[in-house]
Coordinates of C-alpha atoms in Angstrom, one line a residue:
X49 CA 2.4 -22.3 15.0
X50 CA 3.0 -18.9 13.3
X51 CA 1.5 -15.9 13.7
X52 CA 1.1 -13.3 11.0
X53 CA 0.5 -8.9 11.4
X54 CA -0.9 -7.3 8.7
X55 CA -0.4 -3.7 9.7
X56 CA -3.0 -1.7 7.2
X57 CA -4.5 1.7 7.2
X58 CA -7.3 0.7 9.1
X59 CA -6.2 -1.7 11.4
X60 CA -3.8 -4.6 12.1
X61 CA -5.3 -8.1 11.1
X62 CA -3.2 -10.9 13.0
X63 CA -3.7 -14.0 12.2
X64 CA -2.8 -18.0 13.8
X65 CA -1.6 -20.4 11.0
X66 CA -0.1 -24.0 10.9
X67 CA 3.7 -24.4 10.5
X68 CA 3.2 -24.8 6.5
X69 CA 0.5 -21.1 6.7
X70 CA -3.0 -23.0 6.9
X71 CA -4.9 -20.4 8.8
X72 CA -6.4 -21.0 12.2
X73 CA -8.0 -17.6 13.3
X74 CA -7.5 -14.2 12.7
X75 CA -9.0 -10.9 14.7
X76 CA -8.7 -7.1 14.0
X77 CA -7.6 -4.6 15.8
X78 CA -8.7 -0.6 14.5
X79 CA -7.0 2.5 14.6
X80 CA -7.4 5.9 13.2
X81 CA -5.6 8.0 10.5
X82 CA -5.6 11.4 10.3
X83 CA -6.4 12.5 6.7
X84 CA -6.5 16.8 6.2
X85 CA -6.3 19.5 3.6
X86 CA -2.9 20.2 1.9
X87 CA -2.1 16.4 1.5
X88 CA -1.8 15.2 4.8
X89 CA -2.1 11.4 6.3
X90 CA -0.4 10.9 9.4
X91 CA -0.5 7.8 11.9
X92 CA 0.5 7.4 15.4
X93 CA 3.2 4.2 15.4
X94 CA 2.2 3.7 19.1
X95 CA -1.2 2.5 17.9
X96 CA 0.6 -0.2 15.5
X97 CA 2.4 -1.8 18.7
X98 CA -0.7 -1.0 20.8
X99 CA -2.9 -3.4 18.1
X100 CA 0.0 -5.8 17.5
X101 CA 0.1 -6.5 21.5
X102 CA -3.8 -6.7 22.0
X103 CA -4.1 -8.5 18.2
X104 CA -1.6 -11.3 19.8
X105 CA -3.3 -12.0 23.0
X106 CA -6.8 -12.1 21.5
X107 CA -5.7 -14.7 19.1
X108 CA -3.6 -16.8 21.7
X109 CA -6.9 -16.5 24.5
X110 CA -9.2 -17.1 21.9
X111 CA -7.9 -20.4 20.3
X112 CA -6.3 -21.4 23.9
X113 CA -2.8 -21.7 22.2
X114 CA -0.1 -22.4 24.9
X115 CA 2.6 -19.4 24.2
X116 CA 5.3 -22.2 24.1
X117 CA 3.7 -23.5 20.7
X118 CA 4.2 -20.2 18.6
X119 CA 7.6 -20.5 17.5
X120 CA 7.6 -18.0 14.7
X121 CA 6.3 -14.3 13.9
X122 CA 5.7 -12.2 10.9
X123 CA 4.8 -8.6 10.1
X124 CA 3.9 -7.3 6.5
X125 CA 2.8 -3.7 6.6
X126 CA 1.8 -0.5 4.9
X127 CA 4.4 0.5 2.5
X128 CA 6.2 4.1 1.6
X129 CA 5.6 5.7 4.7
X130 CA 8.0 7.1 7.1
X131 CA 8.7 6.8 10.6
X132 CA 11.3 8.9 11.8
X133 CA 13.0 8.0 14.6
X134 CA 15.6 9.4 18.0
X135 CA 18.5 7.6 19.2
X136 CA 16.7 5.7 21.3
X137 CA 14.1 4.4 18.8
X138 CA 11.2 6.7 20.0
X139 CA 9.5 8.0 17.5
X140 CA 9.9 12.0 17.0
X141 CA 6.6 13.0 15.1
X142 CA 3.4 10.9 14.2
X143 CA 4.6 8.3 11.1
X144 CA 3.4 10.0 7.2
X145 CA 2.0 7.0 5.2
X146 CA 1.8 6.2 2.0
X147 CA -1.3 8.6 1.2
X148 CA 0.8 11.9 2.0
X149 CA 1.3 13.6 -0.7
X150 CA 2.9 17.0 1.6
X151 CA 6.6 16.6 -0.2
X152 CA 6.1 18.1 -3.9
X153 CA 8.9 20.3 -3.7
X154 CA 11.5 17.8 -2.3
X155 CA 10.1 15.6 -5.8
X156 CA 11.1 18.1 -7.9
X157 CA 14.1 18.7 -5.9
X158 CA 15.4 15.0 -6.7
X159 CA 14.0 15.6 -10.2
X160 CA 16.1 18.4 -10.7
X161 CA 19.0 16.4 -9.7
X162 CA 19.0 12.9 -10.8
X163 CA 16.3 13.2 -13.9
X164 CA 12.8 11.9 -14.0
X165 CA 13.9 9.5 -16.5
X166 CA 17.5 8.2 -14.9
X167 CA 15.8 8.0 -11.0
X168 CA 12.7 5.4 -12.9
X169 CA 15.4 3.0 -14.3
X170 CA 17.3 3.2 -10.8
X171 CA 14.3 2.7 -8.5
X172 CA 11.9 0.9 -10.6
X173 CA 9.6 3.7 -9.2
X174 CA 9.2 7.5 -9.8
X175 CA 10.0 9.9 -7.7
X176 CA 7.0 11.3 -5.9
X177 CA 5.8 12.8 -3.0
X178 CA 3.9 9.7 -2.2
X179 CA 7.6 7.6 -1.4
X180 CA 9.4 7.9 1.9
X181 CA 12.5 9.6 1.0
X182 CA 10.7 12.4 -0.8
X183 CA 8.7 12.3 2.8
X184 CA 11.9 12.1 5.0
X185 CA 12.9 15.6 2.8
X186 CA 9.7 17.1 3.7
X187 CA 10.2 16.4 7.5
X188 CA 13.8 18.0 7.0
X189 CA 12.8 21.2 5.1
X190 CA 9.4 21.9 7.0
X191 CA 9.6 20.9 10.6
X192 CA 13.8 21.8 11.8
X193 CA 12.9 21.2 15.0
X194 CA 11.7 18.0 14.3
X195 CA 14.6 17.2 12.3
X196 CA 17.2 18.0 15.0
X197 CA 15.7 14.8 17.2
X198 CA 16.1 12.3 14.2
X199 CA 18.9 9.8 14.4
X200 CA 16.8 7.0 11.9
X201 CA 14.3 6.2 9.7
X202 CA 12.1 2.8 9.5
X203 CA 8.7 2.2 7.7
X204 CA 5.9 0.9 9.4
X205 CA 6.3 -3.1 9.6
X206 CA 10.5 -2.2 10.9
X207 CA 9.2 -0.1 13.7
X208 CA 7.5 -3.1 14.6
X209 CA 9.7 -5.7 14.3
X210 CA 12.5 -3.3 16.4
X211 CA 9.8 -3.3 19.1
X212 CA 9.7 -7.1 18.9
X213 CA 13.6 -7.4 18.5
X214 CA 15.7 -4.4 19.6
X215 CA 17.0 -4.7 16.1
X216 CA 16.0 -2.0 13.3
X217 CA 16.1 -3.4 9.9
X218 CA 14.2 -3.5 6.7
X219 CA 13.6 -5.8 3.8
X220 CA 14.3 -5.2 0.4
X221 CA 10.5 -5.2 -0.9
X222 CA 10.0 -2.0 1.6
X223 CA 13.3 -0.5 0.8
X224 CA 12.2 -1.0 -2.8
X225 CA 9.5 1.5 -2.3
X226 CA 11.5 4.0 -0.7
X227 CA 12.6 5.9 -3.4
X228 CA 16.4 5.4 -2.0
X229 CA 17.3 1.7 -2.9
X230 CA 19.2 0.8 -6.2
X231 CA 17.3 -2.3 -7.3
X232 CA 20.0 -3.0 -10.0
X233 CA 22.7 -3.1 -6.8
X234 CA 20.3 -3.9 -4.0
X235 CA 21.6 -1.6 -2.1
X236 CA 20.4 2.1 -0.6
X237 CA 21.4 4.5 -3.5
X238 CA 24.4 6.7 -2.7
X239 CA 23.7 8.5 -5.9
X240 CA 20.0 9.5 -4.5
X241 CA 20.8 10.0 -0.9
X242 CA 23.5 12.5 -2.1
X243 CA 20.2 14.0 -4.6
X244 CA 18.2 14.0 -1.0
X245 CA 21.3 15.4 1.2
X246 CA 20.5 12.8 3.2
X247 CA 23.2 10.9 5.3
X248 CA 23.0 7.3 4.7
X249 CA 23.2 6.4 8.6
X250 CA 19.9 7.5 8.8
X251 CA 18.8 4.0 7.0
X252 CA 18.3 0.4 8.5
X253 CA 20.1 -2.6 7.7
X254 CA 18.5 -4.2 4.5
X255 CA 17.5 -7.8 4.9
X256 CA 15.4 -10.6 2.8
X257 CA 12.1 -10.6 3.8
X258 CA 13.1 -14.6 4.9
X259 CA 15.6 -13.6 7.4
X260 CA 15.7 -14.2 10.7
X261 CA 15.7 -10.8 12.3
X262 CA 16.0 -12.2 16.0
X263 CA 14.0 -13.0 18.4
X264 CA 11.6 -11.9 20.9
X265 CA 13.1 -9.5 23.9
X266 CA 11.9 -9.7 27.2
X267 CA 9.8 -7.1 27.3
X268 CA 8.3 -7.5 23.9
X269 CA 7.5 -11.4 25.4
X270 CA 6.0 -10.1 28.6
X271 CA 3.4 -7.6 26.2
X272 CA 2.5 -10.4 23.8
X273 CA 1.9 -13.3 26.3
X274 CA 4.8 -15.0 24.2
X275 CA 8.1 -16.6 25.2
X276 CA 11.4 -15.3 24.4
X277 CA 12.0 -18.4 22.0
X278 CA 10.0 -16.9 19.2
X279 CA 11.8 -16.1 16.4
X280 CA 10.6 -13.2 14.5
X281 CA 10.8 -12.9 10.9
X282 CA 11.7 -9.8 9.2
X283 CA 8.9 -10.1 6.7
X284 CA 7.7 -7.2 3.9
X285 CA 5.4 -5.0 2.6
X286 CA 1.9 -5.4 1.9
X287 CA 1.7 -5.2 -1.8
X288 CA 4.5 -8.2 -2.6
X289 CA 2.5 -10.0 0.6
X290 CA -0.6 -10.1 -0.9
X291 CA 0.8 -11.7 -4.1
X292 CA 2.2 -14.7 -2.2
X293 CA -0.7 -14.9 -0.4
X294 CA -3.1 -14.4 -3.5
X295 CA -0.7 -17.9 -4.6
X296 CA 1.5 -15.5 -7.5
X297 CA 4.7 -16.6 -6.3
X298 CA 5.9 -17.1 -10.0
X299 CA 5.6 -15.7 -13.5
X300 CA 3.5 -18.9 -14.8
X301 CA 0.4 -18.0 -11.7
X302 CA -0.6 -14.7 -13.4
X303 CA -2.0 -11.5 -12.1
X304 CA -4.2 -10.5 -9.0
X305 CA -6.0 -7.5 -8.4
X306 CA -6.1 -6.4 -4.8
X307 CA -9.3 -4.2 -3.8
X308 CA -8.4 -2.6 -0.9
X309 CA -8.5 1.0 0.2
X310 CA -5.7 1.3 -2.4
X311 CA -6.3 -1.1 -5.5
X312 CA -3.5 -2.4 -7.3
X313 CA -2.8 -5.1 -9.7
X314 CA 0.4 -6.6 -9.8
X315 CA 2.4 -10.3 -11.1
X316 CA 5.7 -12.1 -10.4
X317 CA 8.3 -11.6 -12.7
X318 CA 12.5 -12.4 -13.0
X319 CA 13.3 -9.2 -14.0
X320 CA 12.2 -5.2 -13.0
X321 CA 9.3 -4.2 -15.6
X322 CA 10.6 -0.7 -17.4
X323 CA 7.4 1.8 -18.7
X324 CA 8.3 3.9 -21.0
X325 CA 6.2 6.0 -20.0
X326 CA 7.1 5.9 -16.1
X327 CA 3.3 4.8 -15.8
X328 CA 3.9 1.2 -13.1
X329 CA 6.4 0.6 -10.9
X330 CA 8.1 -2.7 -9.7
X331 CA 9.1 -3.5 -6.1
X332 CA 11.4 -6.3 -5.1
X333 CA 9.9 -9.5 -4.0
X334 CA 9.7 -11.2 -0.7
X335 CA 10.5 -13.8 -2.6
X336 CA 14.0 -13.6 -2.6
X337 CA 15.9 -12.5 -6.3
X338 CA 12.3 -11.9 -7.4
X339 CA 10.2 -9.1 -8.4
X340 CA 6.7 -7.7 -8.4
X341 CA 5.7 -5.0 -11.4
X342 CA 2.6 -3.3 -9.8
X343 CA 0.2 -0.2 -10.8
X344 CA -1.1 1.4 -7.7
X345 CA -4.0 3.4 -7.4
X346 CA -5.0 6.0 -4.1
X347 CA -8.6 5.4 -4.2
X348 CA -9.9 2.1 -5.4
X349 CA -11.9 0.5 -2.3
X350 CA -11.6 4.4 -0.3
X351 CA -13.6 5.6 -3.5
X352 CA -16.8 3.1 -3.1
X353 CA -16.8 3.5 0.6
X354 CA -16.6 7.3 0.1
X355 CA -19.6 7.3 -2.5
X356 CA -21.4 4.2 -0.2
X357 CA -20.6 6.9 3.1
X358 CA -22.1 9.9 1.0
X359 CA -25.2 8.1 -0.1
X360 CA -26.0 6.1 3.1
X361 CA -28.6 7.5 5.6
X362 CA -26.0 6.8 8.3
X363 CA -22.6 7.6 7.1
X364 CA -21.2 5.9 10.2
X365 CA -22.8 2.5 8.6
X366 CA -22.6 2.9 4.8
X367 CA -24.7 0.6 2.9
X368 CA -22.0 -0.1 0.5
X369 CA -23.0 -4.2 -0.2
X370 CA -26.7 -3.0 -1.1
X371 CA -25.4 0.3 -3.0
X372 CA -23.3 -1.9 -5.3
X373 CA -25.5 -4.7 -6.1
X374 CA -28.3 -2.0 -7.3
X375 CA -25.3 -0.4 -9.4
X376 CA -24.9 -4.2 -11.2
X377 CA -26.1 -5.4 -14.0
X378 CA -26.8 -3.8 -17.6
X379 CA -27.2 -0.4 -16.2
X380 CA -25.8 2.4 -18.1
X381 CA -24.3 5.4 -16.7
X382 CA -25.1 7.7 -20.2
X383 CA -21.5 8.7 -20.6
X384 CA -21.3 9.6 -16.6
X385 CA -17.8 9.4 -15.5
X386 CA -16.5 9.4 -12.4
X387 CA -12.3 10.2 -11.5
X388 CA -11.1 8.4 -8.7
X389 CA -8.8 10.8 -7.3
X390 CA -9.5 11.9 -3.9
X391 CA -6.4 11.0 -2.6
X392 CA -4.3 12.2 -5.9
X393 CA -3.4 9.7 -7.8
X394 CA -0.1 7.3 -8.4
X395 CA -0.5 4.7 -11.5
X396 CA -1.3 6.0 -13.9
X397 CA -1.0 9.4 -13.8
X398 CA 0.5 10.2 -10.7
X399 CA -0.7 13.5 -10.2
X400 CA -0.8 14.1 -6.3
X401 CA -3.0 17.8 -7.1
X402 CA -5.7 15.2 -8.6
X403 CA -9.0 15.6 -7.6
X404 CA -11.8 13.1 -7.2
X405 CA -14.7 14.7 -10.0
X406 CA -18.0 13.7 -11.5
X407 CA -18.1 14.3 -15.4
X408 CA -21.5 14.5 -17.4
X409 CA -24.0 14.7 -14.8
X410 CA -27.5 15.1 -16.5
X411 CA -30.6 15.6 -14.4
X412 CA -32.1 12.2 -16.0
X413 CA -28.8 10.3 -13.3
X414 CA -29.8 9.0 -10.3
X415 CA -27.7 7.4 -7.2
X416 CA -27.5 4.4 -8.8
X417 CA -25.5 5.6 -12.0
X418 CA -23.1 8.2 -9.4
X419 CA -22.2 4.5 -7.4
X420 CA -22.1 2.9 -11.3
X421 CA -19.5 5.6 -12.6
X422 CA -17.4 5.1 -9.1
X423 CA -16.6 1.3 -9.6
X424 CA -16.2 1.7 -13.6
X425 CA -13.6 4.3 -12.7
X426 CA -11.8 1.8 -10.9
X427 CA -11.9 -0.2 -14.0
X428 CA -10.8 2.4 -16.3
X429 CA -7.6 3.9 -14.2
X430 CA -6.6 0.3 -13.8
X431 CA -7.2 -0.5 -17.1
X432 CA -4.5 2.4 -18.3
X433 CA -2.2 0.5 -16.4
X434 CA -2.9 -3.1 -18.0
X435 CA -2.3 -1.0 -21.5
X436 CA 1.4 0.1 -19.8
X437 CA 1.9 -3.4 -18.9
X438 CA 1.1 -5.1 -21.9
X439 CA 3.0 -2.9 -24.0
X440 CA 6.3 -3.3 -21.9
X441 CA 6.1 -7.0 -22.8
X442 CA 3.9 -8.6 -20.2
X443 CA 0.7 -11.4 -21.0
X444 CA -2.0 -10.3 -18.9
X445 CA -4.5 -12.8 -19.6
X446 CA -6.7 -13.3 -16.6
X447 CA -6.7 -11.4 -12.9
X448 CA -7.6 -13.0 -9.6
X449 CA -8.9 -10.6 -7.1
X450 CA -8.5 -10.2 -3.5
X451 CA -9.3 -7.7 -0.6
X452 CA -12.5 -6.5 0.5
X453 CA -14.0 -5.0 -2.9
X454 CA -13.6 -8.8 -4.4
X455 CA -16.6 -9.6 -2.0
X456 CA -18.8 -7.6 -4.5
X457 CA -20.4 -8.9 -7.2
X458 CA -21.3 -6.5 -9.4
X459 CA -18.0 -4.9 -9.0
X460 CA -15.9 -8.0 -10.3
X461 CA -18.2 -8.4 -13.1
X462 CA -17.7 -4.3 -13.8
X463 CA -14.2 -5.1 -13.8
X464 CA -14.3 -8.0 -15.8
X465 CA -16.0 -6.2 -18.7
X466 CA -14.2 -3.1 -19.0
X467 CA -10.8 -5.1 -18.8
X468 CA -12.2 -7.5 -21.5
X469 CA -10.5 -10.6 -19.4
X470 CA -11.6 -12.9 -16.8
X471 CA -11.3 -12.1 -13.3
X472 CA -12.0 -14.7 -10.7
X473 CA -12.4 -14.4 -7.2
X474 CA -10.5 -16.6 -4.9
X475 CA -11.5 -17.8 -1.6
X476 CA -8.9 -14.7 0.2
X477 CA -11.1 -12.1 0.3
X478 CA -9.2 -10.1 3.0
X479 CA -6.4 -12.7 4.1
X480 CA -3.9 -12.2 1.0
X481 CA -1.5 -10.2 3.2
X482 CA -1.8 -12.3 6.2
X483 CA -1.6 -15.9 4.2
X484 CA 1.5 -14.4 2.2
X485 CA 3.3 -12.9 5.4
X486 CA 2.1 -16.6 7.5
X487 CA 4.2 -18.4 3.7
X488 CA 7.2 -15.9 4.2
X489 CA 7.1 -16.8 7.9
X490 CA 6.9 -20.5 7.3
X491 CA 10.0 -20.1 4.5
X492 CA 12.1 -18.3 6.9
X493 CA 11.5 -20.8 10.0
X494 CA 13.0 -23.5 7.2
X495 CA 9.4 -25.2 7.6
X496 CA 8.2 -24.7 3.8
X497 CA 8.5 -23.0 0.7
X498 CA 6.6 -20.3 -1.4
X499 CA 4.9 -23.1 -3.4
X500 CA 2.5 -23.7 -0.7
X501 CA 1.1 -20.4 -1.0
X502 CA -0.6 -21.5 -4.1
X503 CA -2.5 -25.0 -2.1
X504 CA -3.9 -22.0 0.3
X505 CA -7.1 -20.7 -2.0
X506 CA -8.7 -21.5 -4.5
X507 CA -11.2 -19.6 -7.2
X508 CA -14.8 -19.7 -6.0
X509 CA -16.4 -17.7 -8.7
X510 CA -15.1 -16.2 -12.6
X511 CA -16.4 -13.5 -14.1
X512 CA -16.7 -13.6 -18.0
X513 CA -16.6 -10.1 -19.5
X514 CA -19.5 -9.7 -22.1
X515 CA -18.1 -8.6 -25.5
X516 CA -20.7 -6.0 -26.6
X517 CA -20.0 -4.3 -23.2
X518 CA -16.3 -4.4 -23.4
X519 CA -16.7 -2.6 -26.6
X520 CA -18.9 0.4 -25.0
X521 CA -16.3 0.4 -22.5
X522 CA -13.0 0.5 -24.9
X523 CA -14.7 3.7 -25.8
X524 CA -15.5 4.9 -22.5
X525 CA -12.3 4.4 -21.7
X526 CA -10.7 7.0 -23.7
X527 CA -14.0 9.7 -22.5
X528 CA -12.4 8.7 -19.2
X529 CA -9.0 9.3 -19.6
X530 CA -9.8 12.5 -21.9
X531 CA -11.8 14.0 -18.6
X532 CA -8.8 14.3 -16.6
X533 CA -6.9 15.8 -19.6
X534 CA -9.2 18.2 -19.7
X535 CA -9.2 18.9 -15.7
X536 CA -5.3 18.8 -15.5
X537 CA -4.4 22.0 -15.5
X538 CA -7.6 22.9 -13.2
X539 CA -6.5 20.5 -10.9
X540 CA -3.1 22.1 -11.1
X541 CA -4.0 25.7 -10.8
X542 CA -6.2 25.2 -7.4
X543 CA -4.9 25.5 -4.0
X544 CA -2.1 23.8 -3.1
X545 CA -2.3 20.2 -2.4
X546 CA 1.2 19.5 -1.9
X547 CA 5.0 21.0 -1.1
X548 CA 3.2 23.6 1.9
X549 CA 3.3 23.2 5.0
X550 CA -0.5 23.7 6.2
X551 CA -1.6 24.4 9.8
X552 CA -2.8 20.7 10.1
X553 CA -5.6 21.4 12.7
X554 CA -5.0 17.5 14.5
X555 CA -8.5 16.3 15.6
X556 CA -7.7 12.7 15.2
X557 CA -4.1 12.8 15.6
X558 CA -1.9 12.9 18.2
X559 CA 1.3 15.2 19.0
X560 CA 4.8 14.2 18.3
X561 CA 4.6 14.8 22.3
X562 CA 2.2 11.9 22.5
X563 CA 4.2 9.8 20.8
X564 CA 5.5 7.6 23.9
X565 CA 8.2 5.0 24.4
X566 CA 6.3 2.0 25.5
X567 CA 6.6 0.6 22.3
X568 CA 10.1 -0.5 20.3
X569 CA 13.0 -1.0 22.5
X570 CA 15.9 1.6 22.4
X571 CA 18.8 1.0 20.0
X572 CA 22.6 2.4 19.6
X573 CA 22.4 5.3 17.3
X574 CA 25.0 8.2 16.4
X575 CA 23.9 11.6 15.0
X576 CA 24.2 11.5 11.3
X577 CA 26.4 14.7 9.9
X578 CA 23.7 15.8 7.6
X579 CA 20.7 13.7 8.2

């Protein structure tokens, strides 16, 4: 038996599978994030162990599997974040994930540098404040006293797999969304950390995402009911997880859309995808000498369950299934437009002072066109990114979808008109990270390989996009992208959302003080010079 974490924004799902990834069970464990003003999302890492620890035991009490029959363990996880670390592996401050977007000056810092331009066809990514290293900077410049007590640097699913190991490592599909990892060499860059005037010590071990990275310490077997025989998995991040899991393991299997808090849509592919105009991005693969071109977006699913919390009579139980259905259909938002941006935005304009925005309210709209605009805005800033795709050479001629928005309906049908292709749901509506970290597990232990991840689902339902619609929305399109043309330099003129360093007013957050050492075990670190 394997079992899978999926550490998300949310919560970790962990799942049970059979040696070859077949799922058994799965259970979720919450925690919170702390979200503020002036760009801030911050996480406590102790709550990641905390739900990988209770996660495990539910799933071993609940299914009545002996500890000795798990032999393997796998973590995918939350990507771009940073967890900064002392010598003894404790983290220093509460972790800054993906969603930050604090670190606009160290961007253009590196920009200044390296150029926009040269650091794209080094990365496969922009720079932005959205990326660790950019986030690492931030730490550096804002908090010194912070800084002085950080010996290394890890991103969420490493922190984890050091608490399961005593080793701290990455993979080269989180390293690839660092912002410090050459993907032509597959190495950390020398030529950005010098950019960053960051000392390279400060950075894990880089591993495949099939690599053995040990196995399970005493202690960590003792918290998880496990035995020490477990071998643990280094496994990856979430967005090259889900596309084994979603069964694209190859170029031939096509695209998947994931609709998660985040939405992205992403394919496999032999070589790094290069956008001219820096639009998508393309991680490496946990599929070793593979890679993944992807187009990201903040909001997707955060967007409906904002406008399903807003509308709902109890926010704390948004009627988001009901919401969406009465949005379905023929119905017409009148040139309504919504812009998805309440997070900023990455693909495709990645504009972290971006703003979310209704456009074109008349007094004739009701609740059902506001809920209408939200999921054709995920259709439209998507479909930017299928244009940038297309035009760098890429056949994009169906998407399955995944995650939690694929359960909707109306919203895959939406989808499937604006992008004037089929989309199909699959029978992973919320498992693609967990199935493809269970595959990568399975393929590490020397029990399968990624082919199997394509037997695990199967498409339940396709959405046919109606032509006359498509056309509307071809049009609509443009309106769409014209609005936050026109709201740019708005958006860029307001206070600042980014690059500050705001009083952040913790409600929901702990204290780096908080922040204790139950977790990871310690590991042998020496001060960098210049970290």
């Amino acid at each position: 038996m394997i079992i899978a974490h999926d550490l998300g924004t949310t919560g970790n799902k962990a799942s049970l599978h059979h040696d070859d990834g077949r799922p058994v069970a799965s259970t979720t464990v919450g925690y919170p994030a702390h979200f503020a003003a002036g760009g801030i999302a911050e996480q406590d890492p102790q709550d990641w162990w905390n739900a990988v620890v209770s996660a495990t035991r539910d799933l071993l009490s609940r299914t009545g599997t002996a500890p000795a029959d798990v032999q393997g363990l796998v973590v995918s996880g939350q990507m771009m974040g940073a967890v900064l670390l002392d010598g003894d592996g404790v983290p220093v401050r509460p972790a800054i994930i993906w969603a930050d977007t604090r670190a606009g000056a160290q961007q253009r810092e590196l920009e200044g540098v390296l150029g926009a331009e040269h650091a794209y066809e080094l990365l496969g990514h922009r720079l932005n404040p959205t990326y660790s290293v950019e986030k690492v900077m931030w730490v550096r410049d804002n908090e010194p006293d912070v800084w002085a007590r950080v010996r290394r640097f890890c991103v969420a699913k490493d922190y984890i797999v050091l608490g399961l190991t005593g080793r701290l490592a990455t993979d080269r599909s989180d390293a690839s969304g660092t912002n410090a990892y050459d993907q032509r060499t597959g190495d950390w860059s020398d030529e950005v950390l010098q950019a960053a005037r960051l000392n390279r010590t400060l950075f894990p071990e880089i591993l495949d995402s099939t690599a053995i990275a040990g196995t399970l310490t005493d202690a960590a077997a003792e918290a998880l009911g496990l035995t020490t025989a477990v071998r643990v998995v280094m496994g990856g991040g979430d967005g090259p997880m889900a596309a084994v899991g979603s069964g694209i393991v190859a170029p031939e299997d096509g695209a998947y859309v994931c609709l998660g808090t985040s939405s992205w849509i992403s394919f496999a592919s032999d070589t790094p995808l290069i956008d001219k105009g820096l639009r998508t991005f393309t991680f490496d693969n946990v599929v070793p000498g593979s890679f993944v071109p992807t187009a990201t977006m903040q909001a997707g699913g955060a967007s409906i369950q904002w406008i399903s919390e807003a509308l709902s009579a109890d926010p704390a139980k948004p009627e988001t299934a009901r919401l969406t259905s009465e949005a379905g259909g023929d119905l017409d938002t009148e040139d309504l437009y919504f812009l998805p941006y309440l997070l900023g935005e990455r693909s495709p304009i990645w504009d972290p002072n971006a703003r979310g925005a209704f456009v074109g309210i008349g007094r004739h709209h009701t609740r059902h066109h506001l809920v209408r605009a939200v999921l054709e805005s995920i259709g439209y800033n998507l479909l930017t990114s299928i244009h940038a795709f297309r035009e760098s050479g890429a056949t994009i001629d169906r998407i399955d979808a995944v995650g939690g928005g694929a359960q909707s309906d109306a919203l895959l049908q939406v989808l499937a008109d604006v992008w004037g292709v089929p989309v199909r749901r699959r029978t992973i509506v919320e498992e693609a990270n967990s199935l493809g970290a269970a595959v990568t597990g399975a393929v590490g232990l020397g029990l399968a390989d990624f082919s199997a991840a394509r037997a695990l689902s199967e498409v339940t339902a396709e959405f046919t996009p109606d032509a006359g619609r498509h056309g509307i929305h071809a049009e609509r399109h443009a309106r769409f992208t014209a609005a936050y043309d026109a709201l740019a330099p708005w958006f860029a003129s307001g206070p600042a959302q980014s690059g500050g360093r705001p009083d952040t007013g913790r409600t929901d957050s702990p204290d780096a003080s908080d922040i204790r050492a139950s977790g990871p075990q310690s590991f042998s670190a020496e001060p960098g010079d210049d970290r």
